[in-house]
Amino acid sequence: MSGKKIAVLGTGANGAGIGADLTRAGLDVTFIEQWPAHVEAMRANGLRVEMPDESTHTEVNALHLCEVATLRDKFDIVFVVVKAYDTRWVCELIKPLLHERSLVVGLQNGMSIDDMMDVVGPERTIGAVIEVASNMFNPGTVVRQTPPAGSWFAVGSLYPSTRGREHEVVEILQHAGTVEVSDDIRSSKWMKLVANAGELVPTAILNLPMADAAALPGMREFMDRNCQEALRVSLAIGNRATPIFGLAEITTPDPDAYAIELLDLVHSKWTLPDTLTTVLQDWRKGRRGEVNEVNGLVVREGARVGVPTPANQRTLELAARIEAGELEARPENLELLLA
């Protein structure tokens, strides 16, 4: 059993579910959360995680975000599970509670590793990819559609001094799902972003579960175009089309075909009939989503390297109108997406 002190910084649906797995494995885990009602619910009643075949109840050590300043002991490993746009400030928040050998692991969408390295240093940053389907609309209760047996992670070093230390993260994270070590974690994270570009925001614009949105005429083709553009951008900036999600080594010379294969795998393994993307969950809660960190990043990097990204641009424009309150997320937006 690991004797490390662990923090899960951001215990929404994914963070809380993962933190519960680690706690139930007997590890020393501190939950740090910014939703006050959720913290109070966990303190009063523990954390309930509802999965397809079972539900678990776990007593957890949950802290309000403001209580971080009262802590004195250093953490050995911090899992950052906040929205990508919150990465920089939460890393500044936790930085005083790190020691020289601490590791910070971003279980997030987007390319948050650069903000993380900038704040806590590359020598304390481990990159990661996460594939877990869950949601949380009520404090103290997580609906996790992919239990540990169906959850997948990749971790990888970004700096010479952390190379070989990935096993420290694997030892802990394996209690929450299958964990692989990537020899090119930046490319692996971009490959996850390729899949996210096609699903997270486009289907949220229609205010539908992913499966329902993808079944509409012309929608899956539009999702594919978002993925294909994202992969072209990723290759143009020097990344590899590296396998993730347990895919075999890529043999196809056609990156467009691989982008479709990648999205097919996500839909076959992690998309249930009622699966809502994280962006749609945020919008239904009145929060902004990771639009600029996913499709926005594809558009910005595409412009920088001269790769056209019209599908991602259309996605970005419509999402911006929704977040500005100018447009309502609804199925009728399909006509705007495909225009």
CSV table of C-alpha atoms in Angstrom, one decimal:
chain,number,residue,atom,x,y,z
A,1,MET,CA,0.0,0.0,0.0
A,2,SER,CA,1.3,3.4,-0.9
A,3,GLY,CA,2.2,5.7,2.0
A,4,LYS,CA,2.0,8.8,0.0
A,5,LYS,CA,-0.2,11.8,0.8
A,6,ILE,CA,-2.5,12.4,-2.1
A,7,ALA,CA,-4.7,15.3,-3.0
A,8,VAL,CA,-7.5,15.3,-5.6
A,9,LEU,CA,-7.9,19.0,-6.5
A,10,GLY,CA,-11.3,19.3,-8.1
A,11,THR,CA,-13.8,16.6,-7.0
A,12,GLY,CA,-16.6,17.0,-9.5
A,13,ALA,CA,-17.9,13.9,-11.3
A,14,ASN,CA,-14.5,12.5,-12.4
A,15,GLY,CA,-12.4,13.7,-9.5
A,16,ALA,CA,-14.8,12.5,-6.9
A,17,GLY,CA,-15.2,9.1,-8.5
A,18,ILE,CA,-11.5,8.6,-8.8
A,19,GLY,CA,-10.9,9.9,-5.3
A,20,ALA,CA,-13.4,7.4,-4.0
A,21,ASP,CA,-11.6,4.6,-5.7
A,22,LEU,CA,-8.3,5.6,-4.1
A,23,THR,CA,-9.9,6.1,-0.7
A,24,ARG,CA,-11.5,2.6,-0.9
A,25,ALA,CA,-8.1,1.2,-1.7
A,26,GLY,CA,-6.9,2.4,1.7
A,27,LEU,CA,-4.8,5.4,0.4
A,28,ASP,CA,-4.4,8.7,2.2
A,29,VAL,CA,-6.6,11.0,0.0
A,30,THR,CA,-7.7,14.6,0.6
A,31,PHE,CA,-10.6,15.9,-1.5
A,32,ILE,CA,-10.3,19.7,-2.3
A,33,GLU,CA,-13.5,21.1,-3.9
A,34,GLN,CA,-14.9,24.5,-4.9
A,35,TRP,CA,-18.6,23.7,-4.7
A,36,PRO,CA,-19.6,24.3,-1.1
A,37,ALA,CA,-22.8,22.3,-1.1
A,38,HIS,CA,-20.9,19.3,-2.5
A,39,VAL,CA,-18.3,19.5,0.3
A,40,GLU,CA,-20.9,19.7,3.0
A,41,ALA,CA,-22.9,16.8,1.5
A,42,MET,CA,-19.7,14.6,1.5
A,43,ARG,CA,-18.9,15.6,5.1
A,44,ALA,CA,-22.5,14.9,6.2
A,45,ASN,CA,-23.3,11.7,4.3
A,46,GLY,CA,-20.1,10.5,2.5
A,47,LEU,CA,-19.8,10.1,-1.2
A,48,ARG,CA,-22.2,8.0,-3.2
A,49,VAL,CA,-21.0,6.7,-6.6
A,50,GLU,CA,-23.7,5.1,-8.7
A,51,MET,CA,-22.4,2.7,-11.4
A,52,PRO,CA,-24.2,0.4,-13.9
A,53,ASP,CA,-23.8,-2.7,-11.8
A,54,GLU,CA,-23.3,-1.3,-8.2
A,55,SER,CA,-23.4,1.7,-6.0
A,56,THR,CA,-20.7,2.5,-3.4
A,57,HIS,CA,-20.7,4.7,-0.4
A,58,THR,CA,-17.4,6.1,0.8
A,59,GLU,CA,-16.5,8.2,3.8
A,60,VAL,CA,-14.0,10.8,2.4
A,61,ASN,CA,-11.9,13.7,3.8
A,62,ALA,CA,-13.3,16.7,2.0
A,63,LEU,CA,-12.1,20.3,2.2
A,64,HIS,CA,-13.5,23.5,1.0
A,65,LEU,CA,-11.1,25.3,-1.4
A,66,CYS,CA,-10.7,28.1,1.1
A,67,GLU,CA,-9.4,25.6,3.7
A,68,VAL,CA,-6.2,24.8,1.6
A,69,ALA,CA,-4.5,27.8,3.3
A,70,THR,CA,-4.9,26.1,6.7
A,71,LEU,CA,-3.0,23.0,5.6
A,72,ARG,CA,0.7,22.5,6.6
A,73,ASP,CA,1.6,19.0,5.5
A,74,LYS,CA,3.0,18.6,2.0
A,75,PHE,CA,1.3,16.4,-0.6
A,76,ASP,CA,3.4,13.7,-2.5
A,77,ILE,CA,1.0,13.5,-5.5
A,78,VAL,CA,-1.7,15.9,-6.6
A,79,PHE,CA,-4.3,14.9,-9.2
A,80,VAL,CA,-5.7,18.1,-10.8
A,81,VAL,CA,-9.2,17.4,-12.0
A,82,VAL,CA,-10.6,20.9,-12.6
A,83,LYS,CA,-11.7,22.4,-15.9
A,84,ALA,CA,-8.7,23.1,-18.1
A,85,TYR,CA,-9.3,26.8,-17.9
A,86,ASP,CA,-8.9,26.7,-14.1
A,87,THR,CA,-5.5,24.9,-14.2
A,88,ARG,CA,-3.2,27.8,-13.6
A,89,TRP,CA,-4.8,29.3,-10.5
A,90,VAL,CA,-5.4,25.9,-8.8
A,91,CYS,CA,-1.8,25.0,-9.4
A,92,GLU,CA,-0.8,28.3,-7.8
A,93,LEU,CA,-3.1,27.5,-4.9
A,94,ILE,CA,-1.5,24.1,-4.2
A,95,LYS,CA,2.1,25.0,-5.0
A,96,PRO,CA,2.9,25.9,-1.3
A,97,LEU,CA,1.9,22.4,-0.3
A,98,LEU,CA,4.4,20.7,-2.7
A,99,HIS,CA,7.9,19.5,-1.8
A,100,GLU,CA,10.8,19.0,-4.2
A,101,ARG,CA,9.8,15.4,-5.1
A,102,SER,CA,6.0,16.1,-5.4
A,103,LEU,CA,4.3,15.1,-8.6
A,104,VAL,CA,1.3,17.0,-10.1
A,105,VAL,CA,-0.9,15.1,-12.6
A,106,GLY,CA,-3.5,16.7,-14.7
A,107,LEU,CA,-6.5,14.4,-15.3
A,108,GLN,CA,-8.0,16.9,-17.7
A,109,ASN,CA,-9.0,17.6,-21.3
A,110,GLY,CA,-7.1,20.1,-23.4
A,111,MET,CA,-3.4,20.9,-23.2
A,112,SER,CA,-3.3,22.0,-19.5
A,113,ILE,CA,0.2,20.5,-19.1
A,114,ASP,CA,1.8,23.7,-20.3
A,115,ASP,CA,0.1,25.9,-17.7
A,116,MET,CA,0.9,23.2,-15.1
A,117,MET,CA,4.6,23.1,-15.9
A,118,ASP,CA,4.8,26.9,-15.9
A,119,VAL,CA,3.4,27.1,-12.4
A,120,VAL,CA,4.8,24.1,-10.5
A,121,GLY,CA,7.8,23.3,-12.8
A,122,PRO,CA,8.3,20.6,-15.4
A,123,GLU,CA,10.3,18.6,-12.8
A,124,ARG,CA,7.1,18.1,-10.9
A,125,THR,CA,4.6,17.6,-13.8
A,126,ILE,CA,3.4,14.3,-15.1
A,127,GLY,CA,1.1,14.5,-18.2
A,128,ALA,CA,-2.0,12.3,-18.4
A,129,VAL,CA,-4.9,11.3,-20.6
A,130,ILE,CA,-8.3,10.4,-19.0
A,131,GLU,CA,-11.3,8.5,-20.5
A,132,VAL,CA,-14.1,8.2,-17.9
A,133,ALA,CA,-17.8,8.9,-18.5
A,134,SER,CA,-19.6,10.3,-15.5
A,135,ASN,CA,-21.8,13.2,-14.4
A,136,MET,CA,-22.9,14.9,-11.2
A,137,PHE,CA,-25.8,17.2,-10.9
A,138,ASN,CA,-26.6,16.6,-7.1
A,139,PRO,CA,-24.0,17.3,-4.4
A,140,GLY,CA,-22.6,14.2,-2.8
A,141,THR,CA,-23.6,11.8,-5.6
A,142,VAL,CA,-21.7,10.8,-8.8
A,143,VAL,CA,-23.3,8.9,-11.6
A,144,ARG,CA,-20.3,7.0,-13.1
A,145,GLN,CA,-21.1,5.2,-16.3
A,146,THR,CA,-17.7,3.7,-16.7
A,147,PRO,CA,-16.6,1.9,-13.5
A,148,PRO,CA,-12.9,1.3,-12.8
A,149,ALA,CA,-13.0,-1.8,-15.1
A,150,GLY,CA,-14.1,0.4,-18.0
A,151,SER,CA,-12.0,3.5,-17.2
A,152,TRP,CA,-8.7,4.2,-19.0
A,153,PHE,CA,-5.7,6.5,-18.3
A,154,ALA,CA,-2.3,7.2,-19.8
A,155,VAL,CA,0.5,8.9,-18.0
A,156,GLY,CA,3.9,10.1,-19.2
A,157,SER,CA,6.9,12.2,-18.4
A,158,LEU,CA,7.6,15.6,-19.9
A,159,TYR,CA,11.0,16.2,-18.3
A,160,PRO,CA,14.2,14.2,-17.7
A,161,SER,CA,14.0,14.2,-13.9
A,162,THR,CA,10.5,12.7,-14.0
A,163,ARG,CA,11.3,10.0,-16.5
A,164,GLY,CA,11.0,6.7,-14.7
A,165,ARG,CA,8.7,8.1,-12.1
A,166,GLU,CA,5.5,7.4,-14.0
A,167,HIS,CA,5.2,4.1,-12.0
A,168,GLU,CA,4.6,6.1,-8.9
A,169,VAL,CA,1.4,7.5,-10.5
A,170,VAL,CA,0.5,4.1,-12.1
A,171,GLU,CA,0.7,2.4,-8.6
A,172,ILE,CA,-2.0,4.8,-7.3
A,173,LEU,CA,-4.2,5.4,-10.3
A,174,GLN,CA,-4.6,1.8,-11.2
A,175,HIS,CA,-7.2,1.6,-8.4
A,176,ALA,CA,-9.4,3.8,-10.6
A,177,GLY,CA,-8.9,2.1,-14.0
A,178,THR,CA,-6.5,0.7,-16.6
A,179,VAL,CA,-3.3,2.8,-16.7
A,180,GLU,CA,-0.7,2.8,-19.5
A,181,VAL,CA,2.6,4.7,-19.7
A,182,SER,CA,3.0,6.8,-22.8
A,183,ASP,CA,6.5,7.6,-24.2
A,184,ASP,CA,5.1,10.7,-25.9
A,185,ILE,CA,2.4,12.1,-23.6
A,186,ARG,CA,2.0,15.4,-25.5
A,187,SER,CA,1.1,13.5,-28.6
A,188,SER,CA,-1.2,11.2,-26.6
A,189,LYS,CA,-3.0,14.2,-25.1
A,190,TRP,CA,-3.4,15.7,-28.6
A,191,MET,CA,-4.9,12.4,-29.7
A,192,LYS,CA,-7.5,12.7,-26.9
A,193,LEU,CA,-8.1,16.3,-28.0
A,194,VAL,CA,-8.7,15.0,-31.6
A,195,ALA,CA,-11.6,12.8,-30.3
A,196,ASN,CA,-12.8,15.6,-28.0
A,197,ALA,CA,-12.9,18.1,-30.9
A,198,GLY,CA,-15.5,16.0,-32.6
A,199,GLU,CA,-17.7,15.1,-29.7
A,200,LEU,CA,-17.6,17.5,-26.7
A,201,VAL,CA,-18.8,20.8,-28.1
A,202,PRO,CA,-20.5,19.8,-31.4
A,203,THR,CA,-23.0,17.5,-29.6
A,204,ALA,CA,-23.5,20.0,-26.8
A,205,ILE,CA,-24.6,22.6,-29.3
A,206,LEU,CA,-27.6,20.3,-30.0
A,207,ASN,CA,-28.4,19.8,-26.3
A,208,LEU,CA,-28.5,16.1,-26.8
A,209,PRO,CA,-26.7,13.0,-25.4
A,210,MET,CA,-23.7,12.1,-27.7
A,211,ALA,CA,-25.4,9.0,-29.2
A,212,ASP,CA,-28.6,10.9,-30.1
A,213,ALA,CA,-26.7,13.8,-31.6
A,214,ALA,CA,-24.4,11.5,-33.7
A,215,ALA,CA,-27.5,9.7,-35.1
A,216,LEU,CA,-28.9,12.9,-36.7
A,217,PRO,CA,-28.5,13.1,-40.5
A,218,GLY,CA,-25.2,14.7,-41.4
A,219,MET,CA,-24.0,15.1,-37.8
A,220,ARG,CA,-21.6,12.2,-37.6
A,221,GLU,CA,-19.9,13.4,-40.8
A,222,PHE,CA,-19.6,16.9,-39.2
A,223,MET,CA,-18.1,15.4,-36.0
A,224,ASP,CA,-15.6,13.4,-38.2
A,225,ARG,CA,-14.5,16.6,-39.9
A,226,ASN,CA,-13.8,18.3,-36.6
A,227,CYS,CA,-11.6,15.3,-35.6
A,228,GLN,CA,-9.8,15.2,-39.0
A,229,GLU,CA,-9.0,18.9,-38.8
A,230,ALA,CA,-7.7,18.5,-35.3
A,231,LEU,CA,-5.4,15.5,-36.3
A,232,ARG,CA,-4.0,17.5,-39.3
A,233,VAL,CA,-3.2,20.4,-36.9
A,234,SER,CA,-1.6,18.0,-34.4
A,235,LEU,CA,0.6,16.4,-37.1
A,236,ALA,CA,1.5,19.8,-38.5
A,237,ILE,CA,2.8,21.1,-35.2
A,238,GLY,CA,5.0,18.0,-34.8
A,239,ASN,CA,3.0,15.5,-32.8
A,240,ARG,CA,2.7,11.8,-33.7
A,241,ALA,CA,-0.6,9.9,-34.4
A,242,THR,CA,0.2,7.7,-31.4
A,243,PRO,CA,-2.2,5.0,-30.2
A,244,ILE,CA,-4.4,5.7,-27.2
A,245,PHE,CA,-7.4,3.9,-25.6
A,246,GLY,CA,-5.6,0.6,-26.2
A,247,LEU,CA,-5.6,0.9,-30.0
A,248,ALA,CA,-3.0,-1.1,-31.8
A,249,GLU,CA,0.0,0.7,-33.4
A,250,ILE,CA,-1.3,2.7,-36.3
A,251,THR,CA,-0.6,1.3,-39.7
A,252,THR,CA,-2.9,3.3,-41.9
A,253,PRO,CA,-1.1,6.0,-43.9
A,254,ASP,CA,-4.3,8.0,-43.9
A,255,PRO,CA,-4.6,10.3,-40.9
A,256,ASP,CA,-8.2,11.2,-41.8
A,257,ALA,CA,-9.2,7.5,-41.7
A,258,TYR,CA,-7.5,7.2,-38.3
A,259,ALA,CA,-9.4,10.2,-36.9
A,260,ILE,CA,-12.7,8.5,-37.8
A,261,GLU,CA,-11.4,5.2,-36.3
A,262,LEU,CA,-10.6,7.0,-33.1
A,263,LEU,CA,-14.0,8.5,-32.7
A,264,ASP,CA,-15.6,5.2,-33.6
A,265,LEU,CA,-13.8,3.6,-30.6
A,266,VAL,CA,-14.9,6.3,-28.2
A,267,HIS,CA,-18.5,5.8,-29.2
A,268,SER,CA,-18.3,2.1,-29.1
A,269,LYS,CA,-16.6,1.8,-25.7
A,270,TRP,CA,-17.5,4.9,-23.6
A,271,THR,CA,-20.7,6.3,-25.0
A,272,LEU,CA,-23.9,5.0,-23.5
A,273,PRO,CA,-27.4,6.1,-24.6
A,274,ASP,CA,-27.6,8.8,-22.0
A,275,THR,CA,-24.0,10.0,-22.0
A,276,LEU,CA,-23.7,13.8,-21.9
A,277,THR,CA,-20.5,15.5,-22.8
A,278,THR,CA,-18.7,17.5,-20.1
A,279,VAL,CA,-19.5,20.7,-22.1
A,280,LEU,CA,-23.2,20.0,-22.1
A,281,GLN,CA,-23.2,19.2,-18.4
A,282,ASP,CA,-21.5,22.6,-17.8
A,283,TRP,CA,-24.0,24.4,-19.9
A,284,ARG,CA,-26.9,22.8,-18.1
A,285,LYS,CA,-25.4,24.0,-14.8
A,286,GLY,CA,-25.0,27.5,-16.2
A,287,ARG,CA,-21.2,27.2,-16.4
A,288,ARG,CA,-19.0,27.8,-19.3
A,289,GLY,CA,-17.4,24.8,-21.0
A,290,GLU,CA,-14.0,23.9,-22.3
A,291,VAL,CA,-14.7,25.3,-25.7
A,292,ASN,CA,-11.6,27.5,-26.1
A,293,GLU,CA,-9.4,24.7,-24.7
A,294,VAL,CA,-10.6,22.2,-27.3
A,295,ASN,CA,-12.0,23.4,-30.6
A,296,GLY,CA,-10.6,26.9,-29.9
A,297,LEU,CA,-7.1,25.4,-29.5
A,298,VAL,CA,-7.5,23.6,-32.8
A,299,VAL,CA,-8.5,26.8,-34.5
A,300,ARG,CA,-5.7,28.9,-33.0
A,301,GLU,CA,-3.0,26.3,-33.7
A,302,GLY,CA,-4.3,25.7,-37.2
A,303,ALA,CA,-4.1,29.4,-38.0
A,304,ARG,CA,-0.5,29.5,-36.7
A,305,VAL,CA,0.7,26.6,-38.9
A,306,GLY,CA,-1.6,27.3,-41.9
A,307,VAL,CA,-4.0,24.3,-41.6
A,308,PRO,CA,-7.6,25.2,-42.4
A,309,THR,CA,-10.1,24.3,-39.7
A,310,PRO,CA,-13.6,25.4,-40.9
A,311,ALA,CA,-15.6,22.8,-39.0
A,312,ASN,CA,-13.9,23.7,-35.7
A,313,GLN,CA,-14.3,27.3,-36.5
A,314,ARG,CA,-18.1,26.8,-37.0
A,315,THR,CA,-18.2,24.9,-33.8
A,316,LEU,CA,-16.4,27.6,-31.9
A,317,GLU,CA,-18.6,30.4,-33.3
A,318,LEU,CA,-21.8,28.7,-32.3
A,319,ALA,CA,-20.6,27.7,-28.9
A,320,ALA,CA,-19.5,31.3,-28.3
A,321,ARG,CA,-23.0,32.5,-29.1
A,322,ILE,CA,-24.5,30.0,-26.7
A,323,GLU,CA,-22.2,31.0,-23.9
A,324,ALA,CA,-22.9,34.6,-24.6
A,325,GLY,CA,-26.6,33.9,-24.3
A,326,GLU,CA,-27.3,34.8,-27.9
A,327,LEU,CA,-28.3,31.3,-28.9
A,328,GLU,CA,-29.9,28.4,-27.1
A,329,ALA,CA,-28.4,24.9,-27.3
A,330,ARG,CA,-31.0,22.8,-29.1
A,331,PRO,CA,-31.4,20.1,-31.8
A,332,GLU,CA,-32.4,22.7,-34.3
A,333,ASN,CA,-28.9,24.0,-34.3
A,334,LEU,CA,-27.9,21.1,-36.6
A,335,GLU,CA,-28.9,23.3,-39.5
A,336,LEU,CA,-26.5,26.0,-38.4
A,337,LEU,CA,-23.7,23.4,-37.9
A,338,LEU,CA,-24.1,22.0,-41.3
A,339,ALA,CA,-24.7,25.3,-43.2
